[in-house]
Amino acid sequence: MTEEQISKFEAFAQKCMDADNAVGMAVAVVDREGKTRYEKMFGLGDQERGAVIDENTIFGLASVTKSFTCLAIMQLAEQGILKIDDPVSKYIPEFTGSNQSAPVLIKHLMRHSGGYFPMSRILISDVAQDMGLDEAVVGDFAFNAALAQEGCRLVANRMDAQTNLLGAPGQYFSYFNDGYALLSDIIYRHGDCDSFAAYLDKHILKPLGMTRSGCDFVKPFKDPNHAALYVVEDGELRNTDYHEEAFVLNGGGAMKSTLKDMKKYVAMYLSHGKGLDGTQVATAETIAAMTSPQQAYNYVTDYGYGLNIKHLNGKTVVGHSGSLPGVSSNMLWCDEAGLGVIVLCNTMDVASEAIGEAAMNLALGFEPVNARYNFEACPWSENLMTAACGEYASTEGNRARLFLQDGQLMLESGSKAYPVIPISPSCGMVKKAISDMFIECIQDEARGVYGLRCGSRILPRVD
């Protein structure tokens, strides 16, 4: 890494932070032996306290949690407790998959291909309130068995009630947090601990020496070295905590950690399942399965088990991002180079994936900021453009609209409209300020164009 490359990376990272009013961020590059090759702290951990960030500052991980969930499932598979090719209903009788055309398998949930459109989160605070549970009395919700059982019932019943299905199990990738909720319940029910959080602590965190990580909701905020959490609303920052928008089951996004602990976690993947002290938390075969393409995701990305797989400058890289109120995160590694990246930020909706990729390019000796994707134009047919125009939305809160403007296909997302660049007969690309987004028309003979892929999610047509 030259000083010039480092300067370019840090300018880009600061640009991303400024664009989204980020308060603080920690970035590190680590090698297979756990040695830090680069580290930089940006901004503050807490504006009000003027708290600086160090490698032990606790941040949220959000959806980076999904890799921990899949690792735990694969550990149970190694022990013969379950098979990922088994139906989910074998392990969670509350879930029947009754409206699906074929059984929903554990591996389908691990790769977001259960065949369901995204749904709004069932929130842990709402369920706890309905059950009359007070966290100050019953203890941290992450460890409450009654709450987990009720959450599983609610999630399973809601999935079974969905009749407007995306497709058959295994047919499409579409990000689906409810699936990871059920995976965490499988771990709770069939592991050797009385909660998902306790299982991760016993079988992943402690063996790796990740002593400042866990799924707790309350404990991190009592730690003197925690990052305050921020959300930007109408251009203004406000504080939040880990309960806001928290799913009732923890497998999709409940983990919190530090830069120091996450270095150990990424180094484990680079060492094919071994911790820094040689402790084997998973077999090399498990890590290979998790980090191999299992499901096509979008035009340039595949999904393994709880992990994305793509290419940067000809190198295969694996990782995941996360976003929740007060959290933007990314981890990324290149097995060939033996290098990994961690990005932890205490502000929501910051471009952590773009920052992570820039840091990986820096680590690999390339220009830190990738050139944008460029594909040969492949115009859509007039029939498809006309048929695709309309509104798409999920109960999760995502909404998009395709429309024609002077013959140009446009995507309205949020408060902005972007030209769609057609790159295959049914796929397109939208160039946003920091990164690119891929879209895809989902269609069949019976329903015509009934869904639109916008990034990681396929939204159902609503017009």
XYZ file of N, CA, C and O in Angstrom, residues 155-277:
492
model
N -43.533 -15.814 13.078
C -42.838 -15.812 11.786
C -43.308 -16.979 10.919
O -43.614 -16.820 9.730
N -43.369 -18.168 11.513
C -43.780 -19.351 10.762
C -45.198 -19.205 10.227
O -45.479 -19.514 9.052
N -46.111 -18.723 11.070
C -47.502 -18.557 10.635
C -47.617 -17.535 9.517
O -48.407 -17.710 8.580
N -46.821 -16.470 9.603
C -46.895 -15.446 8.573
C -46.343 -15.950 7.237
O -46.890 -15.654 6.170
N -45.278 -16.720 7.297
C -44.746 -17.298 6.065
C -45.749 -18.262 5.442
O -45.965 -18.259 4.221
N -46.373 -19.088 6.267
C -47.354 -20.040 5.750
C -48.578 -19.342 5.165
O -49.256 -19.889 4.293
N -48.866 -18.137 5.643
C -50.043 -17.415 5.168
C -49.803 -16.705 3.844
O -50.764 -16.261 3.197
N -48.538 -16.576 3.415
C -48.252 -15.855 2.170
C -48.696 -16.692 0.977
O -48.219 -17.819 0.789
N -49.592 -16.150 0.186
C -50.098 -16.867 -0.989
C -49.578 -16.281 -2.295
O -49.513 -16.982 -3.302
N -49.234 -15.001 -2.289
C -48.626 -14.392 -3.473
C -47.130 -14.665 -3.406
O -46.338 -13.838 -2.959
N -46.748 -15.847 -3.860
C -45.374 -16.300 -3.675
C -44.471 -15.814 -4.802
O -44.898 -15.665 -5.952
N -43.220 -15.607 -4.459
C -42.230 -15.187 -5.448
C -41.973 -16.278 -6.467
O -41.893 -16.035 -7.673
N -41.822 -17.507 -6.005
C -41.526 -18.621 -6.895
C -41.336 -19.879 -6.092
O -41.564 -19.915 -4.878
N -40.907 -20.933 -6.754
C -40.655 -22.202 -6.075
C -39.398 -22.082 -5.230
O -38.506 -21.276 -5.535
N -39.288 -22.870 -4.163
C -38.061 -22.852 -3.361
C -36.833 -23.132 -4.230
O -36.834 -24.066 -5.040
N -35.824 -22.293 -4.080
C -34.600 -22.448 -4.853
C -34.583 -21.731 -6.181
O -33.547 -21.657 -6.834
N -35.720 -21.158 -6.594
C -35.795 -20.552 -7.931
C -35.145 -19.184 -7.991
O -34.412 -18.883 -8.947
N -35.392 -18.327 -6.996
C -34.891 -16.962 -7.016
C -34.207 -16.606 -5.697
O -34.647 -17.021 -4.629
N -33.175 -15.796 -5.793
C -32.606 -15.136 -4.620
C -33.384 -13.858 -4.363
O -33.550 -13.028 -5.249
N -33.866 -13.700 -3.133
C -34.435 -12.431 -2.704
C -34.265 -12.346 -1.196
O -34.715 -13.228 -0.455
N -33.606 -11.298 -0.751
C -33.246 -11.142 0.657
C -34.481 -11.296 1.536
O -35.500 -10.642 1.312
N -34.379 -12.167 2.563
C -35.562 -12.544 3.323
C -35.180 -12.796 4.773
O -34.714 -13.865 5.146
N -35.377 -11.770 5.602
C -34.979 -11.863 6.998
C -35.763 -12.906 7.783
O -35.248 -13.491 8.738
N -37.026 -13.151 7.400
C -37.816 -14.152 8.116
C -37.157 -15.526 8.056
O -37.238 -16.301 9.014
N -36.519 -15.833 6.934
C -35.837 -17.125 6.818
C -34.723 -17.267 7.836
O -34.550 -18.339 8.445
N -33.988 -16.202 8.051
C -32.908 -16.256 9.044
C -33.449 -16.269 10.468
O -32.798 -16.781 11.378
N -34.663 -15.749 10.643
C -35.315 -15.884 11.942
C -35.540 -17.364 12.258
O -35.240 -17.835 13.366
N -36.047 -18.113 11.284
C -36.285 -19.542 11.513
C -34.974 -20.304 11.684
O -34.894 -21.254 12.480
N -33.930 -19.905 10.963
C -32.632 -20.572 11.141
C -32.136 -20.404 12.577
O -31.606 -21.349 13.175
N -32.310 -19.210 13.137
C -31.851 -19.002 14.509
C -32.663 -19.849 15.481
O -32.143 -20.309 16.502
N -33.941 -20.090 15.154
C -34.751 -20.928 16.025
C -34.327 -22.391 15.933
O -34.369 -23.119 16.939
N -33.927 -22.844 14.756
C -33.394 -24.203 14.623
C -32.162 -24.369 15.510
O -31.996 -25.380 16.207
N -31.292 -23.359 15.507
C -30.079 -23.406 16.333
C -30.451 -23.440 17.816
O -29.876 -24.219 18.593
N -31.437 -22.646 18.196
C -31.885 -22.614 19.599
C -32.479 -23.954 20.010
O -32.168 -24.510 21.073
N -33.325 -24.543 19.156
C -34.025 -25.771 19.515
C -33.137 -27.005 19.465
O -33.327 -27.935 20.263
N -32.211 -27.035 18.535
C -31.484 -28.273 18.285
C -29.999 -28.195 18.643
O -29.280 -29.198 18.540
N -29.553 -27.007 19.077
C -28.217 -26.905 19.632
C -28.230 -27.323 21.094
O -29.232 -27.825 21.613
N -27.124 -27.095 21.776
C -27.017 -27.536 23.173
C -27.097 -26.371 24.152
O -26.607 -26.471 25.279
N -27.719 -25.262 23.729
C -27.834 -24.083 24.590
C -29.290 -23.638 24.653
O -30.106 -24.036 23.817
N -29.603 -22.794 25.625
C -30.988 -22.384 25.823
C -31.347 -21.109 25.077
O -32.405 -20.527 25.313
N -30.494 -20.659 24.160
C -30.818 -19.532 23.288
C -29.853 -19.515 22.120
O -28.752 -20.085 22.182
N -30.272 -18.863 21.042
C -29.394 -18.649 19.891
C -28.150 -17.880 20.310
O -27.022 -18.235 19.940
N -28.351 -16.834 21.111
C -27.229 -16.006 21.557
C -26.220 -16.820 22.354
O -25.004 -16.675 22.185
N -26.715 -17.694 23.231
C -25.815 -18.516 24.039
C -25.059 -19.524 23.184
O -23.886 -19.827 23.447
N -25.723 -20.043 22.137
C -25.040 -20.979 21.244
C -23.864 -20.294 20.539
O -22.756 -20.839 20.486
N -24.104 -19.116 19.980
C -23.009 -18.412 19.305
C -21.861 -18.149 20.263
O -20.688 -18.311 19.906
N -22.190 -17.746 21.475
C -21.157 -17.445 22.460
C -20.314 -18.680 22.774
O -19.080 -18.607 22.818
N -20.959 -19.813 22.959
C -20.257 -21.037 23.350
C -19.450 -21.646 22.211
O -18.313 -22.101 22.416
N -20.013 -21.643 20.998
C -19.428 -22.434 19.910
C -18.666 -21.616 18.862
O -17.955 -22.202 18.042
N -18.817 -20.296 18.876
C -18.093 -19.467 17.896
C -17.276 -18.384 18.590
O -16.068 -18.270 18.372
N -17.916 -17.577 19.415
C -17.249 -16.404 19.990
C -16.146 -16.798 20.971
O -14.998 -16.351 20.823
N -16.463 -17.603 21.959
C -15.446 -17.988 22.943
C -14.297 -18.775 22.311
O -13.117 -18.497 22.595
N -14.570 -19.767 21.448
C -13.453 -20.481 20.814
C -12.519 -19.583 20.008
O -11.330 -19.866 19.886
N -13.061 -18.498 19.449
C -12.239 -17.581 18.657
C -11.641 -16.457 19.493
O -10.898 -15.627 18.963
N -11.967 -16.407 20.781
C -11.448 -15.336 21.636
C -12.116 -14.009 21.391
O -11.536 -12.950 21.679
N -13.376 -14.040 20.898
C -14.123 -12.813 20.621
C -14.876 -12.414 21.897
O -16.076 -12.601 22.025
N -14.144 -11.850 22.837
C -14.656 -11.632 24.184
C -15.568 -10.412 24.322
O -16.234 -10.258 25.345
N -15.605 -9.559 23.310
C -16.435 -8.341 23.376
C -17.524 -8.364 22.302
O -17.930 -7.333 21.787
N -17.998 -9.560 21.991
C -19.025 -9.725 20.963
C -20.202 -10.508 21.534
O -20.042 -11.289 22.473
N -21.378 -10.305 20.954
C -22.552 -11.044 21.381
C -23.815 -10.429 20.829
O -23.790 -9.414 20.139
N -24.950 -11.055 21.147
C -26.252 -10.612 20.654
C -27.016 -9.754 21.658
O -28.147 -9.342 21.380
N -26.431 -9.494 22.819
C -27.115 -8.721 23.861
C -27.623 -7.386 23.325
O -26.958 -6.725 22.515
N -28.776 -6.950 23.838
C -29.324 -5.656 23.480
C -28.928 -4.567 24.480
O -28.766 -3.412 24.111
N -28.802 -4.931 25.749
C -28.588 -3.948 26.808
C -27.113 -3.802 27.164
O -26.601 -2.680 27.336
N -26.415 -4.900 27.283
C -25.030 -4.910 27.765
C -24.107 -3.976 26.981
O -23.295 -3.262 27.595
N -24.181 -3.931 25.645
C -23.252 -3.048 24.917
C -23.343 -1.585 25.344
O -22.325 -0.889 25.427
N -24.552 -1.099 25.629
C -24.715 0.304 25.991
C -24.256 0.603 27.413
O -24.076 1.762 27.777
N -24.063 -0.433 28.204
C -23.518 -0.232 29.548
C -21.996 -0.241 29.541
O -21.361 0.133 30.521
N -21.410 -0.682 28.426
C -19.959 -0.719 28.307
C -19.435 0.701 28.074
O -19.963 1.432 27.229
N -18.413 1.120 28.816
C -17.905 2.492 28.631
C -17.323 2.747 27.252
O -17.228 3.904 26.825
N -16.939 1.687 26.544
C -16.357 1.854 25.206
C -17.314 1.320 24.150
O -17.033 0.346 23.464
N -18.466 1.952 24.044
C -19.418 1.581 23.002
C -19.646 2.775 22.078
O -19.501 3.929 22.492
N -19.969 2.468 20.844
C -20.299 3.531 19.888
C -21.764 3.902 20.054
O -22.636 3.033 20.067
N -22.043 5.187 20.209
C -23.425 5.653 20.179
C -23.992 5.396 18.788
O -23.250 5.358 17.794
N -25.302 5.211 18.699
C -25.932 4.860 17.430
C -26.718 6.056 16.896
O -27.448 6.708 17.643
N -26.589 6.302 15.578
C -27.202 7.485 14.971
C -28.012 7.118 13.730
O -27.638 6.242 12.952
N -29.105 7.833 13.571
C -29.940 7.756 12.379
C -30.096 9.173 11.847
O -30.235 10.128 12.625
N -30.061 9.322 10.524
C -30.262 10.628 9.900
C -31.704 10.727 9.429
O -32.166 9.909 8.629
N -32.424 11.721 9.923
C -33.801 11.966 9.499
C -33.949 13.434 9.125
O -33.646 14.313 9.940
N -34.395 13.670 7.895
C -34.557 15.045 7.394
C -33.270 15.850 7.553
O -33.288 17.035 7.895
N -32.155 15.184 7.321
C -30.866 15.846 7.381
C -30.317 16.051 8.775
O -29.221 16.601 8.936
N -31.045 15.606 9.797
C -30.617 15.786 11.179
C -30.309 14.442 11.829
O -30.977 13.437 11.559
N -29.299 14.424 12.700
C -28.944 13.208 13.425
C -29.828 13.053 14.658
O -30.153 14.025 15.337
N -30.206 11.827 14.937
C -30.838 11.503 16.211
C -30.230 10.207 16.746
O -29.754 9.362 15.993
N -30.275 10.054 18.041
C -29.751 8.857 18.679
C -30.783 7.732 18.667
O -31.989 7.964 18.610
N -30.292 6.514 18.732
C -31.165 5.355 18.857
C -30.453 4.311 19.707
O -29.381 4.577 20.260
N -31.069 3.125 19.827
C -30.416 2.027 20.533
C -30.630 0.745 19.737
O -31.211 0.763 18.652
N -30.179 -0.377 20.287
C -30.223 -1.628 19.528
C -31.616 -2.248 19.458
O -31.818 -3.226 18.738
N -32.582 -1.700 20.174
C -33.941 -2.237 20.109
C -34.694 -1.756 18.869
O -35.605 -2.435 18.401
N -34.339 -0.588 18.347
C -35.093 -0.032 17.220
C -34.963 -0.924 15.986
O -33.866 -1.247 15.538
N -36.099 -1.331 15.447
C -36.172 -2.166 14.248
C -35.529 -3.542 14.448
O -35.219 -4.228 13.475
N -35.336 -3.971 15.692
C -34.733 -5.286 15.950
C -35.769 -6.378 15.735
O -36.870 -6.339 16.281
N -35.406 -7.389 14.938
C -36.280 -8.510 14.634
C -36.481 -9.342 15.893
O -35.596 -9.457 16.734
N -37.660 -9.967 15.995
C -37.976 -10.741 17.189
C -37.051 -11.943 17.365
O -36.798 -12.372 18.495
N -36.540 -12.496 16.278
C -35.539 -13.572 16.352
C -34.212 -13.031 15.848
O -34.168 -12.202 14.939
N -33.112 -13.526 16.404
C -31.847 -12.795 16.315
C -30.891 -13.210 15.193
O -29.835 -12.611 15.036
N -31.253 -14.227 14.420
C -30.308 -14.761 13.438
C -29.996 -13.860 12.272
O -29.007 -14.077 11.568
N -30.823 -12.852 12.036
C -30.606 -11.994 10.877
C -29.782 -10.763 11.117
O -29.242 -10.189 10.164
N -29.646 -10.311 12.408
C -28.938 -9.042 12.568
C -28.619 -8.586 13.971
O -28.389 -7.396 14.178
N -28.586 -9.484 14.959
C -28.461 -9.046 16.353
C -27.031 -8.936 16.871
O -26.817 -8.420 17.961
N -26.040 -9.382 16.127
C -24.676 -9.399 16.650
C -24.094 -7.997 16.800
O -24.342 -7.111 15.995
N -23.298 -7.834 17.876
C -22.470 -6.644 18.089
C -21.038 -7.115 18.276
O -20.794 -8.208 18.800
N -20.080 -6.281 17.871
C -18.688 -6.709 17.970
C -17.767 -5.509 17.903
O -18.213 -4.351 17.889
N -16.484 -5.781 17.847
C -15.448 -4.753 17.787
C -14.513 -5.041 16.625
O -14.500 -6.153 16.079
N -13.710 -4.067 16.280
C -12.729 -4.265 15.229
C -11.762 -5.392 15.603
O -11.445 -6.257 14.780
N -11.316 -5.413 16.841
C -10.362 -6.436 17.286
C -10.963 -7.835 17.187
O -10.311 -8.772 16.701
N -12.212 -7.984 17.631
C -12.861 -9.295 17.562
C -13.127 -9.712 16.119
O -12.957 -10.884 15.756
N -13.551 -8.774 15.282
C -13.869 -9.121 13.902
C -12.624 -9.489 13.096
O -12.708 -10.253 12.129
N -11.482 -8.974 13.485
C -10.236 -9.421 12.852
C -10.050 -10.920 13.068
O -9.627 -11.655 12.168
N -10.366 -11.391 14.261
C -10.242 -12.815 14.576
C -11.243 -13.638 13.763
O -10.931 -14.744 13.311
N -12.436 -13.087 13.602
C -13.484 -13.788 12.852
C -13.114 -13.915 11.374
O -13.202 -15.001 10.790
N -12.671 -12.832 10.768
C -12.282 -12.869 9.358
C -11.048 -13.756 9.170
O -10.956 -14.526 8.197
N -10.099 -13.685 10.091
C -8.903 -14.535 9.997
C -9.267 -16.012 10.051
O -8.605 -16.849 9.421
N -10.328 -16.364 10.777
C -10.789 -17.750 10.825
C -11.215 -18.228 9.445
O -10.874 -19.339 9.030
N -11.944 -17.410 8.704
C -12.333 -17.801 7.347
C -11.108 -17.924 6.450
O -11.015 -18.852 5.628
N -10.170 -17.001 6.594
C -8.949 -17.060 5.790
C -8.118 -18.293 6.124
O -7.331 -18.767 5.296
N -8.291 -18.824 7.341
C -7.574 -20.039 7.764
C -8.452 -21.278 7.653
O -8.162 -22.312 8.255
N -9.545 -21.168 6.918
C -10.415 -22.298 6.574
C -10.969 -23.003 7.802
O -11.023 -24.235 7.860
N -11.420 -22.178 8.770
C -12.116 -22.730 9.923
C -11.327 -22.740 11.206
O -11.863 -23.116 12.253
N -10.055 -22.349 11.174
C -9.219 -22.363 12.371
C -9.078 -20.964 12.971
O -8.873 -19.988 12.258
N -9.163 -20.908 14.302
C -8.904 -19.666 15.001
C -7.417 -19.385 15.060
O -6.580 -20.202 14.667
N -7.069 -18.224 15.575
C -5.664 -17.814 15.622
C -4.821 -18.723 16.507
O -3.611 -18.852 16.305
N -5.469 -19.380 17.491
C -4.720 -20.301 18.359
C -4.785 -21.744 17.862
O -4.360 -22.671 18.557
